[in-house]
Short mmCIF file of C-alpha atoms in Angstrom, two decimals:
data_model
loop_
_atom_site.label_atom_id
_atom_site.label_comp_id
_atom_site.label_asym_id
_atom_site.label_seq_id
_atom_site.Cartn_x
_atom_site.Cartn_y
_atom_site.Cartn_z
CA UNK A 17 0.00 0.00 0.00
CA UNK A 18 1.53 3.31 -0.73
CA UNK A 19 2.27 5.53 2.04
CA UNK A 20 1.04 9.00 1.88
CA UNK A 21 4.52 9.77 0.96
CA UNK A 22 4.36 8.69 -1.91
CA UNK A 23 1.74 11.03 -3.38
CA UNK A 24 3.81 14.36 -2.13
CA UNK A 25 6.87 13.15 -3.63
CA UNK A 26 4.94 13.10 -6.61
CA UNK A 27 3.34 16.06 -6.86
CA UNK A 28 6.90 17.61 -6.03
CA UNK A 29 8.13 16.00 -9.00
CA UNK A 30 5.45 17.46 -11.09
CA UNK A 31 5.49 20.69 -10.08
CA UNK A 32 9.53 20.66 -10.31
CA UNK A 33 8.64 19.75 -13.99
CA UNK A 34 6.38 22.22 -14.86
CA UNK A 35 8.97 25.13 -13.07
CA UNK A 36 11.94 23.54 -15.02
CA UNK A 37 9.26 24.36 -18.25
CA UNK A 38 8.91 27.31 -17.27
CA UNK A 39 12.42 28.43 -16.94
CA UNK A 40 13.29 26.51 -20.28
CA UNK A 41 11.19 28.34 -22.57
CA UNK A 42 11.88 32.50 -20.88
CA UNK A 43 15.59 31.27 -22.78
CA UNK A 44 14.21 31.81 -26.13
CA UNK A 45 9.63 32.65 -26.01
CA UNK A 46 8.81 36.12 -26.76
CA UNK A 47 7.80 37.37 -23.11
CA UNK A 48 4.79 39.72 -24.60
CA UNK A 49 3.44 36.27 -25.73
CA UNK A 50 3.98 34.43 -22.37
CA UNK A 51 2.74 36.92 -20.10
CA UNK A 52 -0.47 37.28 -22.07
CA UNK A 53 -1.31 33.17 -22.10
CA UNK A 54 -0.44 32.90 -18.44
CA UNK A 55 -3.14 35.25 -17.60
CA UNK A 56 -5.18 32.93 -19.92
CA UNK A 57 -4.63 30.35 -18.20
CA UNK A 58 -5.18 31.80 -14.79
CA UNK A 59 -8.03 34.27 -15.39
CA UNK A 60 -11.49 33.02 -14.38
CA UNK A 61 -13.51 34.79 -16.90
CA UNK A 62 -11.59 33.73 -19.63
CA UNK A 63 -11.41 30.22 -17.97
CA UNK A 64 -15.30 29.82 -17.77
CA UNK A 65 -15.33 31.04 -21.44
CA UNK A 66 -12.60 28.50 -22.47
CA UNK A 67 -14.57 25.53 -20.60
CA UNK A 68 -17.72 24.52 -22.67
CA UNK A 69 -14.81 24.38 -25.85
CA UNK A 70 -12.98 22.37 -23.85
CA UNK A 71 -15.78 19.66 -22.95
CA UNK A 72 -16.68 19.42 -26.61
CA UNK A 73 -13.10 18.88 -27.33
CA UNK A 74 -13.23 15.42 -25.68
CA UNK A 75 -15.70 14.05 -27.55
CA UNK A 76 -14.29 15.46 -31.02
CA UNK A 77 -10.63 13.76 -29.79
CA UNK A 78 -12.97 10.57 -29.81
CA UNK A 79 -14.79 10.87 -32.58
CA UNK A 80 -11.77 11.73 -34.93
CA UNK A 81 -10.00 8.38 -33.49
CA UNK A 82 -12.86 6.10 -34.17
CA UNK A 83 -13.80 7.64 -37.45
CA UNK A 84 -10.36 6.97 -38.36
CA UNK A 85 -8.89 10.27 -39.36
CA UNK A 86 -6.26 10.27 -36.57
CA UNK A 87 -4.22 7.20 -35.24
CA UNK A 88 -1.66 6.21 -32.56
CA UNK A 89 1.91 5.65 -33.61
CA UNK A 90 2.87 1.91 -34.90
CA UNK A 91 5.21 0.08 -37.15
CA UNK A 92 8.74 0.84 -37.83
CA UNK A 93 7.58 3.55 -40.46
CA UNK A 94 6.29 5.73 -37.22
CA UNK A 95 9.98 5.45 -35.54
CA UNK A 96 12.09 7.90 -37.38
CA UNK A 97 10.00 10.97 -37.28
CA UNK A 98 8.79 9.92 -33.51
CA UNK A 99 12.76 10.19 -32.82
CA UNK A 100 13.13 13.73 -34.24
CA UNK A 101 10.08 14.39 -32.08
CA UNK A 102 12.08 13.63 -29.02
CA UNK A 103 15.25 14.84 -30.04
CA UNK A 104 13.51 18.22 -30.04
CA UNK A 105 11.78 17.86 -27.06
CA UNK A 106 15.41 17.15 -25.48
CA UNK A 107 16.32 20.46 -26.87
CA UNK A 108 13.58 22.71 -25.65
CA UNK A 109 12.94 20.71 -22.56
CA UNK A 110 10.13 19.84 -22.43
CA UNK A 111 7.39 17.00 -22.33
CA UNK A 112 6.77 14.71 -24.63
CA UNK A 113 2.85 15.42 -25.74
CA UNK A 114 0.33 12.70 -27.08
CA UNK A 115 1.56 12.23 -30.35
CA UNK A 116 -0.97 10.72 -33.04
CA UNK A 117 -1.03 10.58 -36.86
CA UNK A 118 -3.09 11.52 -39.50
CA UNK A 119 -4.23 8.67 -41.53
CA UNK A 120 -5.08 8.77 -45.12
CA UNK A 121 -8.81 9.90 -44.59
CA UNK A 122 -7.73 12.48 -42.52
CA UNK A 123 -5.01 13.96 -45.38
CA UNK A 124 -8.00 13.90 -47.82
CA UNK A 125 -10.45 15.79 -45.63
CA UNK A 126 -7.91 18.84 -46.21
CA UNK A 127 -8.53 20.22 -42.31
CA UNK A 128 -4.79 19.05 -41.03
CA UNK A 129 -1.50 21.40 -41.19
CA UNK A 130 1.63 19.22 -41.01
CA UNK A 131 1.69 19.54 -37.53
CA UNK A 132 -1.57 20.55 -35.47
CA UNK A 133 -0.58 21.51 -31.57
CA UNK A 134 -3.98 20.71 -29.45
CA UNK A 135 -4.64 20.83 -25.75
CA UNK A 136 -6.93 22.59 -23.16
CA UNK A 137 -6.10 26.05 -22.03
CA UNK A 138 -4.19 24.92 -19.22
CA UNK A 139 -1.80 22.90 -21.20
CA UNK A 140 -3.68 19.70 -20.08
CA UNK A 141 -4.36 16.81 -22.20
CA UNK A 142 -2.02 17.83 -24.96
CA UNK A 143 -1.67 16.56 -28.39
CA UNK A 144 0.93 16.77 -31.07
CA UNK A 145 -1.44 15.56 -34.46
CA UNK A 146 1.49 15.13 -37.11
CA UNK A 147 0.84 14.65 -41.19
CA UNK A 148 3.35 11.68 -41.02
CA UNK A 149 3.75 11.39 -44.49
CA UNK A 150 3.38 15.43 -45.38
CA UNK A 151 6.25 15.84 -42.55
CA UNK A 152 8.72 13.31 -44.45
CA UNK A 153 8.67 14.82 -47.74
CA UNK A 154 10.26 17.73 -46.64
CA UNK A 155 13.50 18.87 -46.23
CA UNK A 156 15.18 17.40 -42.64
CA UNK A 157 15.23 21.28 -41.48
CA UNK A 158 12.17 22.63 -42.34
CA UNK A 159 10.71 19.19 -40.65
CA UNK A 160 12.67 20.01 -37.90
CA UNK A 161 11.09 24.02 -38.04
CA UNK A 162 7.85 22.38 -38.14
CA UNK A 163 8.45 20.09 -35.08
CA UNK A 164 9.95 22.41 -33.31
CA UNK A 165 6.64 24.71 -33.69
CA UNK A 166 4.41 22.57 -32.80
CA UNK A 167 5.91 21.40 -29.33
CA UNK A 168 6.86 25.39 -28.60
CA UNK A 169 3.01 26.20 -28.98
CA UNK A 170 2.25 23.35 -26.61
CA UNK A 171 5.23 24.54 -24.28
CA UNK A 172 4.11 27.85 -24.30
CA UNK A 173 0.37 27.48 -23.37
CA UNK A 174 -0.93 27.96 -27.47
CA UNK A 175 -2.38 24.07 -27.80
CA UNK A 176 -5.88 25.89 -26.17
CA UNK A 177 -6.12 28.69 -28.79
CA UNK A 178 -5.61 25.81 -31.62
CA UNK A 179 -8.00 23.65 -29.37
CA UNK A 180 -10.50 26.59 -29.44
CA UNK A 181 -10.54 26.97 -33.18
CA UNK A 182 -10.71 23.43 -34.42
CA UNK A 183 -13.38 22.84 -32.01
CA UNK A 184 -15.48 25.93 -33.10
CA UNK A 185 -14.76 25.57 -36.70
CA UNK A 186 -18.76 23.63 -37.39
CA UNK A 187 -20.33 26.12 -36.05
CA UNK A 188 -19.78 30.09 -38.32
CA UNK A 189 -20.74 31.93 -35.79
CA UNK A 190 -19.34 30.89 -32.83
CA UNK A 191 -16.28 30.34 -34.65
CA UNK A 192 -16.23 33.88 -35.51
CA UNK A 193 -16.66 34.97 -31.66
CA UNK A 194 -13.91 32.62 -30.74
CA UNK A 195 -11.75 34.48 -33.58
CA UNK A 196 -13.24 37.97 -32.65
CA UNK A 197 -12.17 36.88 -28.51
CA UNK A 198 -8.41 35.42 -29.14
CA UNK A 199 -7.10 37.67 -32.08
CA UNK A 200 -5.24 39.73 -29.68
CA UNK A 201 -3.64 35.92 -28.72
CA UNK A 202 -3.46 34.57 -31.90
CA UNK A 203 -1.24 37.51 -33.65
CA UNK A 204 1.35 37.06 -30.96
CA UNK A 205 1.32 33.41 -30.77
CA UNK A 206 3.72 32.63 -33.40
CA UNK A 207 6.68 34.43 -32.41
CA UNK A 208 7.81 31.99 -29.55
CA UNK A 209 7.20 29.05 -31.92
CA UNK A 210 9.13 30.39 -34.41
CA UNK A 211 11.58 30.69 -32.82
CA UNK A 212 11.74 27.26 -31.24
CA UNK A 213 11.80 26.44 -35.01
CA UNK A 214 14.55 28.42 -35.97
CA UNK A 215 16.58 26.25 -33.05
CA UNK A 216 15.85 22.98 -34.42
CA UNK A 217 16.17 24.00 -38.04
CA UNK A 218 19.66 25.50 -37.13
CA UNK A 219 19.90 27.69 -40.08
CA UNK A 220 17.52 30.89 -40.74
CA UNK A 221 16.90 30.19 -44.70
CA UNK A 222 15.30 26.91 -44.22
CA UNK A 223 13.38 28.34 -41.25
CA UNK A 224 12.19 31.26 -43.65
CA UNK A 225 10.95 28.98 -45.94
CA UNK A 226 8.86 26.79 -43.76
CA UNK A 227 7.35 30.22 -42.39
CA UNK A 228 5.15 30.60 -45.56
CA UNK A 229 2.57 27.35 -45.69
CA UNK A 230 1.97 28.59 -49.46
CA UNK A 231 5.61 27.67 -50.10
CA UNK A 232 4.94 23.49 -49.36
CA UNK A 233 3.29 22.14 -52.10
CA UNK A 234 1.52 19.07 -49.67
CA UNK A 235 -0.95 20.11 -48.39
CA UNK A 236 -1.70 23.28 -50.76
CA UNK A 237 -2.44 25.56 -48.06
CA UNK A 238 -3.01 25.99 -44.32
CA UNK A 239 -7.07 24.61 -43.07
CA UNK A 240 -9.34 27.15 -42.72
CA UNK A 241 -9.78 26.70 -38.73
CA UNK A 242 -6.29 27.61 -37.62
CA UNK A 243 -5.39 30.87 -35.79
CA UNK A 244 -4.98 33.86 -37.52
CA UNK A 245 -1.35 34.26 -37.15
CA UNK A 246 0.59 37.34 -37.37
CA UNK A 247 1.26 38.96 -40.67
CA UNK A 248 4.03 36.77 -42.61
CA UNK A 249 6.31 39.47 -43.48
CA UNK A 250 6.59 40.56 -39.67
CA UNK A 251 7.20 37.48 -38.47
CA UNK A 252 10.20 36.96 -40.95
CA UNK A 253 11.79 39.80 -39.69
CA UNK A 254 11.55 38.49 -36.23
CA UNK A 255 12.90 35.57 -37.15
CA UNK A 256 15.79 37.38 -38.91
CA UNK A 257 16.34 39.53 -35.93
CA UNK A 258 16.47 36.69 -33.26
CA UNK A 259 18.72 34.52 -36.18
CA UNK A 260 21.07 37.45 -33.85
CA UNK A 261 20.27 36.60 -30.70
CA UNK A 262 22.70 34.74 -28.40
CA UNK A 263 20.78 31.95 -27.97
CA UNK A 264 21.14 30.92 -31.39
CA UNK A 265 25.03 31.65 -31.26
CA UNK A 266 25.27 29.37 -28.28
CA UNK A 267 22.67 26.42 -29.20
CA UNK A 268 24.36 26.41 -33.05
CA UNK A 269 27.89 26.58 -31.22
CA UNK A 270 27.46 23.69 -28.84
CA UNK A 271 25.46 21.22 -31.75
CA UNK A 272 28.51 22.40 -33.95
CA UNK A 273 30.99 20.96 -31.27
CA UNK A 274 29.05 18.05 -30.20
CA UNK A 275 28.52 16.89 -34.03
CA UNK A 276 32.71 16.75 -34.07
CA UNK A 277 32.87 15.03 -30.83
CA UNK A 278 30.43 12.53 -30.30
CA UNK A 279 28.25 9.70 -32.15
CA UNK A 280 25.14 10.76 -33.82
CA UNK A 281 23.05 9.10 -32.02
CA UNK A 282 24.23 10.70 -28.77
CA UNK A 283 24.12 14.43 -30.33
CA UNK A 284 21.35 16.36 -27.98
CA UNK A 285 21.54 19.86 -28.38
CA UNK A 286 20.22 21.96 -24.86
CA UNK A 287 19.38 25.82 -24.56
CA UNK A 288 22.13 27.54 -21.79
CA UNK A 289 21.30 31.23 -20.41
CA UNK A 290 23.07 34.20 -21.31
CA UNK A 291 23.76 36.18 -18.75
CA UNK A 292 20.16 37.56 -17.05
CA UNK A 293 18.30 34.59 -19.15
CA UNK A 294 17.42 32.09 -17.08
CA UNK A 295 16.42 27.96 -17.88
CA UNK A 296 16.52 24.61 -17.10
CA UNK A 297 19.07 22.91 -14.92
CA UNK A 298 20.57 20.54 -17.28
CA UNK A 299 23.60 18.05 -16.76
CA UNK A 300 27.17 19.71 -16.65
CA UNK A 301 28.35 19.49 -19.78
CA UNK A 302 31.67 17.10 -20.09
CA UNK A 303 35.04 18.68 -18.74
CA UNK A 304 36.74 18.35 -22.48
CA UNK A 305 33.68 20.13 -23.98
CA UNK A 306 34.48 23.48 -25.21
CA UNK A 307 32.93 26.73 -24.43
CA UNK A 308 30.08 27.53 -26.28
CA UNK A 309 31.43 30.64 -29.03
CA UNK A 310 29.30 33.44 -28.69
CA UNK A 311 30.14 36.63 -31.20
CA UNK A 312 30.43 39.90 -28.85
CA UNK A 313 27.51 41.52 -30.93
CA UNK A 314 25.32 38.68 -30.49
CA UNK A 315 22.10 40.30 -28.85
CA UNK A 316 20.46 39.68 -25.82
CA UNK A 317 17.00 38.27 -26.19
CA UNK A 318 15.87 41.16 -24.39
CA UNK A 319 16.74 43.20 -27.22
CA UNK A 320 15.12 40.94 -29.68
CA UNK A 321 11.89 41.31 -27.58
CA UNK A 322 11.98 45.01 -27.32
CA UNK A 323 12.18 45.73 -31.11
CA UNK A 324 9.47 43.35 -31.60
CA UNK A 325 6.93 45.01 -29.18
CA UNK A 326 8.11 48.27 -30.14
CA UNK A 327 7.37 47.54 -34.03
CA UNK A 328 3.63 45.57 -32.74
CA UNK A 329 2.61 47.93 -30.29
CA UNK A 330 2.44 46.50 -27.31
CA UNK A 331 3.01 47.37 -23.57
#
């Protein structure tokens, strides 16, 4: 019988993971963006709102796994992309969400993006729904941008605002409240992910290119239920301007090193603060591993923050 032990230790574990989270992604979300979904996710109002969507979304998650649009990993086809998936997890520490597939129904009802980030407003229940066979016929970098996205809107508290679309999308005109209710959310939302992208990617040009969902010729165009994102051409140059940033000097800098040093299968690439930027505790890094090489004009991510909200603005 378990003592009553047992159940603290466990929720200190959990909450430990969650503040570990927390920390991880201030090294490299937009703060605007943060600040604004953690009141969403504390705020009663918006909370009572949020909670008949989130009761219908069970019974859609259901519905879309018996009807066969969506289905669980299997088969040694499912393994390589599920080990990107982790590998990018590693390097944004964070949790591994439910992960499911869409099948070939689902690709032919036109209503999935290559990677669909779902979960209740309090970051509960989350899903990862990847286009399996949309994701692989890409190039390995924008795959990895795409990845990358999707786990950074789940890390940052987005998977309700996709939740709240796709779930309102039968109805016109309660999917136009739920637009008319989150736009101030949804044209800030993509800046974090984006970012998380350009970290996995590596490089900015193949990040820049899986920005525009135009530019991917499967599927032909993002569904009709997603967010309303921020304008395209704003959130390139955000992506250009934190392509500057320190944390990309340091995360390219240590994959760069650990690519020379160690087996590929062992090569797990983790987000260190600058000074003032704080994240996860992490391992210390092997005594023969060199220092990550950061240019002395890199710029802090505060400075990549400020320009944005200057440029959107924001308070």
């Amino acid at each position: 019988m378990s003592s009553p032990l047992d159940l603290g230790r466990f929720v200190q574990r959990r909450q430990l993971r969650s503040y570990e989270q927390d920390l991880a992604r201030t090294a490299y979300a937009y703060g605007v963006d943060l600040r604004r979904f953690q009141w969403l996710s504390h705020s009663l109002a918006a909370q009572t709102a949020m909670r008949a969507l989130e009761l219908k979304w069970g019974g859609h998650a259901t519905a879309l796994m018996t009807a066969g649009d969506l289905q669980y990993p299997e088969g040694a086809e499912s393994l390589p992309i599920l080990q990107e998936v982790i590998q990018i997890a590693d390097l944004l520490h964070t949790t591994l969400p439910g992960i499911r597939f869409v099948t070939a129904k689902g690709r032919a009802s036109g209503m999935w993006p290559l990677a669909a980030p779902l979960a209740n407003s309090r970051g509960g229940d989350a899903w990862l729904v990847l286009d399996r066979e949309g994701l692989m016929a890409q190039a390995p970098a924008v795959r990895a941008f795409l990845l990358a996205q999707g786990l950074a809107h789940l890390q940052c508290g987005h998977g309700g605002l996709f939740m709240a679309h796709f779930v309102s999308a039968g109805d016109r005109v309660t999917h136009a409240l739920v637009r008319a209710s989150l736009r101030s959310w949804s044209q800030i939302a993509a800046f974090s992910a984006d970012r998380a992208g350009l970290l996995a990617a590596g490089e900015l040009e193949p990040a820049l290119l899986a920005l525009d969902p135009h530019g991917n010729s499967d599927p032909p165009g993002p569904p009709s239920w997603l967010p309303t994102l921020a304008r395209l051409s704003e959130r390139e140059r955000a992506l250009r301007e934190f392509d500057r940033s320190r944390v990309v000097a340091r995360v390219r800098s240590q994959q760069r090193h650990r690519r020379e040093q160690l087996p590929t299968e062992e090569i797990v690439a983790a987000l260190d603060p600058s000074p003032g930027e704080p994240t996860a505790e992490k391992p210390t890094d092997p005594p023969n591993e060199p220092a990550a090489e950061v240019p002395a004009d890199a710029w802090p991510l505060a400075r990549c923050d400020q320009r944005l909200t200057h440029r959107l603005g924001l308070l």
